[in-house]
């Protein structure tokens, strides 16, 4: 596992713990911020949202981090 992925998972874990203690869910913008930081746009947020909504199974934090990072990297590579 790369340092980048480990750091993203750690930030997601903190977000999940806060959401659980607050009795709320994790919003897509918060998930995006935790994984890739502030350097994302509305289009990427929509892609991530559609991917998560279309997933037939629940995702764990590592799956979320890997998926968002893959979309982020793909977008940057093909921009």
PDB file of N, CA and C in Angstrom:
ATOM      1  N   UNK A   1       0.853  -1.178   0.000  1.00  0.00           N
ATOM      2  CA  UNK A   1       0.000   0.000   0.000  1.00  0.00           C
ATOM      3  C   UNK A   1       0.896   1.237   0.000  1.00  0.00           C
ATOM      4  N   UNK A   2       0.576   2.177  -0.853  1.00  0.00           N
ATOM      5  CA  UNK A   2       1.389   3.389  -0.965  1.00  0.00           C
ATOM      6  C   UNK A   2       1.140   4.332   0.218  1.00  0.00           C
ATOM      7  N   UNK A   3       2.111   5.200   0.457  1.00  0.00           N
ATOM      8  CA  UNK A   3       1.951   6.211   1.512  1.00  0.00           C
ATOM      9  C   UNK A   3       0.740   7.087   1.240  1.00  0.00           C
ATOM     10  N   UNK A   4       0.558   7.438  -0.016  1.00  0.00           N
ATOM     11  CA  UNK A   4      -0.573   8.293  -0.403  1.00  0.00           C
ATOM     12  C   UNK A   4      -1.896   7.630  -0.033  1.00  0.00           C
ATOM     13  N   UNK A   5      -2.008   6.343  -0.318  1.00  0.00           N
ATOM     14  CA  UNK A   5      -3.228   5.607   0.008  1.00  0.00           C
ATOM     15  C   UNK A   5      -3.400   5.489   1.522  1.00  0.00           C
ATOM     16  N   UNK A   6      -2.332   5.160   2.218  1.00  0.00           N
ATOM     17  CA  UNK A   6      -2.404   5.045   3.680  1.00  0.00           C
ATOM     18  C   UNK A   6      -2.841   6.359   4.316  1.00  0.00           C
ATOM     19  N   UNK A   7      -2.299   7.464   3.836  1.00  0.00           N
ATOM     20  CA  UNK A   7      -2.667   8.771   4.380  1.00  0.00           C
ATOM     21  C   UNK A   7      -4.130   9.088   4.100  1.00  0.00           C
ATOM     22  N   UNK A   8      -4.597   8.752   2.906  1.00  0.00           N
ATOM     23  CA  UNK A   8      -6.006   8.986   2.562  1.00  0.00           C
ATOM     24  C   UNK A   8      -6.918   8.151   3.456  1.00  0.00           C
ATOM     25  N   UNK A   9      -6.551   6.899   3.695  1.00  0.00           N
ATOM     26  CA  UNK A   9      -7.363   6.027   4.550  1.00  0.00           C
ATOM     27  C   UNK A   9      -7.390   6.561   5.974  1.00  0.00           C
ATOM     28  N   UNK A  10      -6.257   7.038   6.462  1.00  0.00           N
ATOM     29  CA  UNK A  10      -6.202   7.611   7.812  1.00  0.00           C
ATOM     30  C   UNK A  10      -7.135   8.815   7.925  1.00  0.00           C
ATOM     31  N   UNK A  11      -7.114   9.681   6.919  1.00  0.00           N
ATOM     32  CA  UNK A  11      -8.013  10.845   6.940  1.00  0.00           C
ATOM     33  C   UNK A  11      -9.477  10.413   6.857  1.00  0.00           C
ATOM     34  N   UNK A  12      -9.756   9.392   6.054  1.00  0.00           N
ATOM     35  CA  UNK A  12     -11.124   8.870   5.963  1.00  0.00           C
ATOM     36  C   UNK A  12     -11.576   8.260   7.287  1.00  0.00           C
ATOM     37  N   UNK A  13     -10.676   7.557   7.963  1.00  0.00           N
ATOM     38  CA  UNK A  13     -11.014   6.978   9.263  1.00  0.00           C
ATOM     39  C   UNK A  13     -11.394   8.068  10.255  1.00  0.00           C
ATOM     40  N   UNK A  14     -10.635   9.158  10.256  1.00  0.00           N
ATOM     41  CA  UNK A  14     -10.963  10.282  11.140  1.00  0.00           C
ATOM     42  C   UNK A  14     -12.330  10.859  10.795  1.00  0.00           C
ATOM     43  N   UNK A  15     -12.602  11.008   9.507  1.00  0.00           N
ATOM     44  CA  UNK A  15     -13.894  11.519   9.054  1.00  0.00           C
ATOM     45  C   UNK A  15     -15.022  10.575   9.470  1.00  0.00           C
ATOM     46  N   UNK A  16     -14.810   9.278   9.306  1.00  0.00           N
ATOM     47  CA  UNK A  16     -15.833   8.289   9.675  1.00  0.00           C
ATOM     48  C   UNK A  16     -16.091   8.308  11.176  1.00  0.00           C
ATOM     49  N   UNK A  17     -15.039   8.421  11.968  1.00  0.00           N
ATOM     50  CA  UNK A  17     -15.196   8.481  13.423  1.00  0.00           C
ATOM     51  C   UNK A  17     -15.969   9.729  13.831  1.00  0.00           C
ATOM     52  N   UNK A  18     -15.659  10.853  13.206  1.00  0.00           N
ATOM     53  CA  UNK A  18     -16.376  12.095  13.517  1.00  0.00           C
ATOM     54  C   UNK A  18     -17.842  11.979  13.120  1.00  0.00           C
ATOM     55  N   UNK A  19     -18.100  11.433  11.939  1.00  0.00           N
ATOM     56  CA  UNK A  19     -19.481  11.269  11.474  1.00  0.00           C
ATOM     57  C   UNK A  19     -20.257  10.354  12.414  1.00  0.00           C
ATOM     58  N   UNK A  20     -19.606   9.285  12.864  1.00  0.00           N
ATOM     59  CA  UNK A  20     -20.272   8.361  13.782  1.00  0.00           C
ATOM     60  C   UNK A  20     -20.558   9.026  15.122  1.00  0.00           C
ATOM     61  N   UNK A  21     -19.598   9.764  15.649  1.00  0.00           N
ATOM     62  CA  UNK A  21     -19.811  10.420  16.943  1.00  0.00           C
ATOM     63  C   UNK A  21     -20.858  11.526  16.850  1.00  0.00           C
ATOM     64  N   UNK A  22     -20.961  12.163  15.678  1.00  0.00           N
ATOM     65  CA  UNK A  22     -21.965  13.210  15.466  1.00  0.00           C
ATOM     66  C   UNK A  22     -23.323  12.637  15.075  1.00  0.00           C
ATOM     67  N   UNK A  23     -23.344  11.340  14.756  1.00  0.00           N
ATOM     68  CA  UNK A  23     -24.586  10.710  14.323  1.00  0.00           C
ATOM     69  C   UNK A  23     -24.999  11.122  12.920  1.00  0.00           C
ATOM     70  N   UNK A  24     -24.003  11.427  12.087  1.00  0.00           N
ATOM     71  CA  UNK A  24     -24.275  11.841  10.709  1.00  0.00           C
ATOM     72  C   UNK A  24     -23.563  10.896   9.750  1.00  0.00           C
ATOM     73  N   UNK A  25     -23.845  11.058   8.480  1.00  0.00           N
ATOM     74  CA  UNK A  25     -23.140  10.295   7.462  1.00  0.00           C
ATOM     75  C   UNK A  25     -21.960  11.087   6.934  1.00  0.00           C
ATOM     76  N   UNK A  26     -21.236  10.475   6.026  1.00  0.00           N
ATOM     77  CA  UNK A  26     -20.120  11.164   5.382  1.00  0.00           C
ATOM     78  C   UNK A  26     -20.612  11.676   4.032  1.00  0.00           C
ATOM     79  N   UNK A  27     -20.536  12.970   3.822  1.00  0.00           N
ATOM     80  CA  UNK A  27     -20.952  13.574   2.563  1.00  0.00           C
ATOM     81  C   UNK A  27     -19.846  13.418   1.521  1.00  0.00           C
ATOM     82  N   UNK A  28     -20.247  13.346   0.267  1.00  0.00           N
ATOM     83  CA  UNK A  28     -19.284  13.184  -0.830  1.00  0.00           C
ATOM     84  C   UNK A  28     -18.202  14.275  -0.804  1.00  0.00           C
ATOM     85  N   UNK A  29     -18.541  15.562  -0.642  1.00  0.00           N
ATOM     86  CA  UNK A  29     -17.469  16.572  -0.598  1.00  0.00           C
ATOM     87  C   UNK A  29     -16.467  16.323   0.536  1.00  0.00           C
ATOM     88  N   UNK A  30     -16.948  15.863   1.684  1.00  0.00           N
ATOM     89  CA  UNK A  30     -16.041  15.569   2.799  1.00  0.00           C
ATOM     90  C   UNK A  30     -15.146  14.380   2.474  1.00  0.00           C
ATOM     91  N   UNK A  31     -15.720  13.376   1.824  1.00  0.00           N
ATOM     92  CA  UNK A  31     -14.942  12.201   1.421  1.00  0.00           C
ATOM     93  C   UNK A  31     -13.871  12.613   0.413  1.00  0.00           C
ATOM     94  N   UNK A  32     -14.266  13.415  -0.568  1.00  0.00           N
ATOM     95  CA  UNK A  32     -13.322  13.890  -1.582  1.00  0.00           C
ATOM     96  C   UNK A  32     -12.181  14.677  -0.938  1.00  0.00           C
ATOM     97  N   UNK A  33     -12.532  15.578  -0.036  1.00  0.00           N
ATOM     98  CA  UNK A  33     -11.527  16.396   0.654  1.00  0.00           C
ATOM     99  C   UNK A  33     -10.553  15.506   1.426  1.00  0.00           C
ATOM    100  N   UNK A  34     -11.080  14.492   2.099  1.00  0.00           N
ATOM    101  CA  UNK A  34     -10.228  13.602   2.886  1.00  0.00           C
ATOM    102  C   UNK A  34      -9.274  12.804   1.999  1.00  0.00           C
ATOM    103  N   UNK A  35      -9.721  12.439   0.818  1.00  0.00           N
ATOM    104  CA  UNK A  35      -8.906  11.576  -0.035  1.00  0.00           C
ATOM    105  C   UNK A  35      -7.942  12.368  -0.913  1.00  0.00           C
ATOM    106  N   UNK A  36      -8.436  13.375  -1.623  1.00  0.00           N
ATOM    107  CA  UNK A  36      -7.576  14.080  -2.584  1.00  0.00           C
ATOM    108  C   UNK A  36      -7.287  15.524  -2.207  1.00  0.00           C
ATOM    109  N   UNK A  37      -7.865  16.003  -1.125  1.00  0.00           N
ATOM    110  CA  UNK A  37      -7.650  17.389  -0.741  1.00  0.00           C
ATOM    111  C   UNK A  37      -8.562  18.314  -1.525  1.00  0.00           C
ATOM    112  N   UNK A  38      -8.271  19.595  -1.505  1.00  0.00           N
ATOM    113  CA  UNK A  38      -9.169  20.570  -2.131  1.00  0.00           C
ATOM    114  C   UNK A  38      -9.052  20.648  -3.658  1.00  0.00           C
ATOM    115  N   UNK A  39      -8.124  19.910  -4.247  1.00  0.00           N
ATOM    116  CA  UNK A  39      -7.862  20.026  -5.690  1.00  0.00           C
ATOM    117  C   UNK A  39      -8.759  19.130  -6.535  1.00  0.00           C
ATOM    118  N   UNK A  40     -10.064  19.315  -6.409  1.00  0.00           N
ATOM    119  CA  UNK A  40     -10.997  18.582  -7.262  1.00  0.00           C
ATOM    120  C   UNK A  40     -12.094  19.541  -7.691  1.00  0.00           C
ATOM    121  N   UNK A  41     -12.780  19.177  -8.779  1.00  0.00           N
ATOM    122  CA  UNK A  41     -13.828  20.054  -9.289  1.00  0.00           C
ATOM    123  C   UNK A  41     -15.191  19.371  -9.204  1.00  0.00           C
ATOM    124  N   UNK A  42     -16.214  20.105  -9.596  1.00  0.00           N
ATOM    125  CA  UNK A  42     -17.583  19.586  -9.516  1.00  0.00           C
ATOM    126  C   UNK A  42     -17.778  18.347 -10.379  1.00  0.00           C
ATOM    127  N   UNK A  43     -17.140  18.322 -11.538  1.00  0.00           N
ATOM    128  CA  UNK A  43     -17.290  17.174 -12.433  1.00  0.00           C
ATOM    129  C   UNK A  43     -16.747  15.903 -11.781  1.00  0.00           C
ATOM    130  N   UNK A  44     -15.585  15.998 -11.152  1.00  0.00           N
ATOM    131  CA  UNK A  44     -15.020  14.835 -10.469  1.00  0.00           C
ATOM    132  C   UNK A  44     -15.915  14.417  -9.308  1.00  0.00           C
ATOM    133  N   UNK A  45     -16.448  15.389  -8.588  1.00  0.00           N
ATOM    134  CA  UNK A  45     -17.359  15.082  -7.483  1.00  0.00           C
ATOM    135  C   UNK A  45     -18.588  14.324  -7.998  1.00  0.00           C
ATOM    136  N   UNK A  46     -19.101  14.737  -9.150  1.00  0.00           N
ATOM    137  CA  UNK A  46     -20.258  14.050  -9.740  1.00  0.00           C
ATOM    138  C   UNK A  46     -19.895  12.631 -10.160  1.00  0.00           C
ATOM    139  N   UNK A  47     -18.708  12.446 -10.744  1.00  0.00           N
ATOM    140  CA  UNK A  47     -18.261  11.104 -11.124  1.00  0.00           C
ATOM    141  C   UNK A  47     -18.169  10.192  -9.907  1.00  0.00           C
ATOM    142  N   UNK A  48     -17.589  10.697  -8.843  1.00  0.00           N
ATOM    143  CA  UNK A  48     -17.462   9.907  -7.615  1.00  0.00           C
ATOM    144  C   UNK A  48     -18.837   9.595  -7.043  1.00  0.00           C
ATOM    145  N   UNK A  49     -19.705  10.578  -7.032  1.00  0.00           N
ATOM    146  CA  UNK A  49     -21.058  10.376  -6.514  1.00  0.00           C
ATOM    147  C   UNK A  49     -21.789   9.295  -7.307  1.00  0.00           C
ATOM    148  N   UNK A  50     -21.702   9.357  -8.634  1.00  0.00           N
ATOM    149  CA  UNK A  50     -22.357   8.342  -9.470  1.00  0.00           C
ATOM    150  C   UNK A  50     -21.759   6.958  -9.234  1.00  0.00           C
ATOM    151  N   UNK A  51     -20.455   6.897  -9.096  1.00  0.00           N
ATOM    152  CA  UNK A  51     -19.800   5.609  -8.863  1.00  0.00           C
ATOM    153  C   UNK A  51     -20.245   5.003  -7.538  1.00  0.00           C
ATOM    154  N   UNK A  52     -20.331   5.819  -6.503  1.00  0.00           N
ATOM    155  CA  UNK A  52     -20.742   5.306  -5.195  1.00  0.00           C
ATOM    156  C   UNK A  52     -22.210   4.901  -5.191  1.00  0.00           C
ATOM    157  N   UNK A  53     -23.044   5.685  -5.864  1.00  0.00           N
ATOM    158  CA  UNK A  53     -24.468   5.364  -5.920  1.00  0.00           C
ATOM    159  C   UNK A  53     -24.730   4.098  -6.724  1.00  0.00           C
ATOM    160  N   UNK A  54     -23.916   3.844  -7.740  1.00  0.00           N
ATOM    161  CA  UNK A  54     -24.142   2.678  -8.591  1.00  0.00           C
ATOM    162  C   UNK A  54     -23.505   1.405  -8.038  1.00  0.00           C
ATOM    163  N   UNK A  55     -22.694   1.540  -7.012  1.00  0.00           N
ATOM    164  CA  UNK A  55     -22.057   0.365  -6.423  1.00  0.00           C
ATOM    165  C   UNK A  55     -23.112  -0.524  -5.780  1.00  0.00           C
ATOM    166  N   UNK A  56     -23.060  -1.800  -6.111  1.00  0.00           N
ATOM    167  CA  UNK A  56     -24.049  -2.742  -5.592  1.00  0.00           C
ATOM    168  C   UNK A  56     -23.709  -3.235  -4.194  1.00  0.00           C
ATOM    169  N   UNK A  57     -22.487  -3.013  -3.767  1.00  0.00           N
ATOM    170  CA  UNK A  57     -22.091  -3.469  -2.436  1.00  0.00           C
ATOM    171  C   UNK A  57     -21.552  -2.292  -1.628  1.00  0.00           C
ATOM    172  N   UNK A  58     -21.614  -2.451  -0.340  1.00  0.00           N
ATOM    173  CA  UNK A  58     -21.059  -1.414   0.533  1.00  0.00           C
ATOM    174  C   UNK A  58     -19.542  -1.373   0.352  1.00  0.00           C
ATOM    175  N   UNK A  59     -18.992  -0.181   0.407  1.00  0.00           N
ATOM    176  CA  UNK A  59     -17.549  -0.022   0.256  1.00  0.00           C
ATOM    177  C   UNK A  59     -16.926   0.240   1.610  1.00  0.00           C
ATOM    178  N   UNK A  60     -15.789  -0.395   1.842  1.00  0.00           N
ATOM    179  CA  UNK A  60     -15.055  -0.045   3.048  1.00  0.00           C
ATOM    180  C   UNK A  60     -14.185   1.174   2.724  1.00  0.00           C
ATOM    181  N   UNK A  61     -13.525   1.699   3.721  1.00  0.00           N
ATOM    182  CA  UNK A  61     -12.763   2.937   3.534  1.00  0.00           C
ATOM    183  C   UNK A  61     -11.644   2.782   2.515  1.00  0.00           C
ATOM    184  N   UNK A  62     -10.992   1.625   2.513  1.00  0.00           N
ATOM    185  CA  UNK A  62      -9.916   1.410   1.539  1.00  0.00           C
ATOM    186  C   UNK A  62     -10.465   1.395   0.116  1.00  0.00           C
ATOM    187  N   UNK A  63     -11.612   0.736  -0.084  1.00  0.00           N
ATOM    188  CA  UNK A  63     -12.236   0.728  -1.412  1.00  0.00           C
ATOM    189  C   UNK A  63     -12.584   2.145  -1.857  1.00  0.00           C
ATOM    190  N   UNK A  64     -13.131   2.938  -0.932  1.00  0.00           N
ATOM    191  CA  UNK A  64     -13.462   4.330  -1.260  1.00  0.00           C
ATOM    192  C   UNK A  64     -12.211   5.091  -1.678  1.00  0.00           C
ATOM    193  N   UNK A  65     -11.163   4.969  -0.879  1.00  0.00           N
ATOM    194  CA  UNK A  65      -9.929   5.700  -1.163  1.00  0.00           C
ATOM    195  C   UNK A  65      -9.339   5.274  -2.502  1.00  0.00           C
ATOM    196  N   UNK A  66      -9.266   3.975  -2.737  1.00  0.00           N
ATOM    197  CA  UNK A  66      -8.713   3.482  -4.007  1.00  0.00           C
ATOM    198  C   UNK A  66      -9.538   3.973  -5.199  1.00  0.00           C
ATOM    199  N   UNK A  67     -10.858   3.895  -5.077  1.00  0.00           N
ATOM    200  CA  UNK A  67     -11.732   4.297  -6.173  1.00  0.00           C
ATOM    201  C   UNK A  67     -11.638   5.774  -6.488  1.00  0.00           C
ATOM    202  N   UNK A  68     -11.697   6.601  -5.459  1.00  0.00           N
ATOM    203  CA  UNK A  68     -11.620   8.054  -5.668  1.00  0.00           C
ATOM    204  C   UNK A  68     -10.252   8.434  -6.228  1.00  0.00           C
ATOM    205  N   UNK A  69      -9.200   7.843  -5.687  1.00  0.00           N
ATOM    206  CA  UNK A  69      -7.859   8.148  -6.187  1.00  0.00           C
ATOM    207  C   UNK A  69      -7.701   7.706  -7.643  1.00  0.00           C
ATOM    208  N   UNK A  70      -8.284   6.572  -7.999  1.00  0.00           N
ATOM    209  CA  UNK A  70      -8.199   6.093  -9.382  1.00  0.00           C
ATOM    210  C   UNK A  70      -8.911   7.061 -10.329  1.00  0.00           C
ATOM    211  N   UNK A  71     -10.103   7.513  -9.948  1.00  0.00           N
ATOM    212  CA  UNK A  71     -10.820   8.491 -10.777  1.00  0.00           C
ATOM    213  C   UNK A  71     -10.049   9.808 -10.868  1.00  0.00           C
ATOM    214  N   UNK A  72      -9.515  10.259  -9.741  1.00  0.00           N
ATOM    215  CA  UNK A  72      -8.744  11.504  -9.696  1.00  0.00           C
ATOM    216  C   UNK A  72      -7.525  11.403 -10.619  1.00  0.00           C
ATOM    217  N   UNK A  73      -6.779  10.309 -10.513  1.00  0.00           N
ATOM    218  CA  UNK A  73      -5.582  10.130 -11.334  1.00  0.00           C
ATOM    219  C   UNK A  73      -5.941   9.999 -12.814  1.00  0.00           C
ATOM    220  N   UNK A  74      -7.021   9.249 -13.107  1.00  0.00           N
ATOM    221  CA  UNK A  74      -7.469   9.086 -14.491  1.00  0.00           C
ATOM    222  C   UNK A  74      -7.833  10.434 -15.094  1.00  0.00           C
ATOM    223  N   UNK A  75      -8.588  11.231 -14.329  1.00  0.00           N
ATOM    224  CA  UNK A  75      -8.996  12.562 -14.802  1.00  0.00           C
ATOM    225  C   UNK A  75      -7.786  13.439 -15.085  1.00  0.00           C
ATOM    226  N   UNK A  76      -6.827  13.444 -14.170  1.00  0.00           N
ATOM    227  CA  UNK A  76      -5.638  14.288 -14.353  1.00  0.00           C
ATOM    228  C   UNK A  76      -4.791  13.819 -15.533  1.00  0.00           C
ATOM    229  N   UNK A  77      -4.707  12.514 -15.715  1.00  0.00           N
ATOM    230  CA  UNK A  77      -3.914  11.963 -16.815  1.00  0.00           C
ATOM    231  C   UNK A  77      -4.545  12.286 -18.167  1.00  0.00           C
ATOM    232  N   UNK A  78      -5.867  12.319 -18.218  1.00  0.00           N
ATOM    233  CA  UNK A  78      -6.575  12.508 -19.482  1.00  0.00           C
ATOM    234  C   UNK A  78      -7.104  13.926 -19.684  1.00  0.00           C
ATOM    235  N   UNK A  79      -6.684  14.839 -18.840  1.00  0.00           N
ATOM    236  CA  UNK A  79      -7.168  16.229 -18.957  1.00  0.00           C
ATOM    237  C   UNK A  79      -6.377  16.994 -19.987  1.00  0.00           C
TER     238      UNK A  79
END
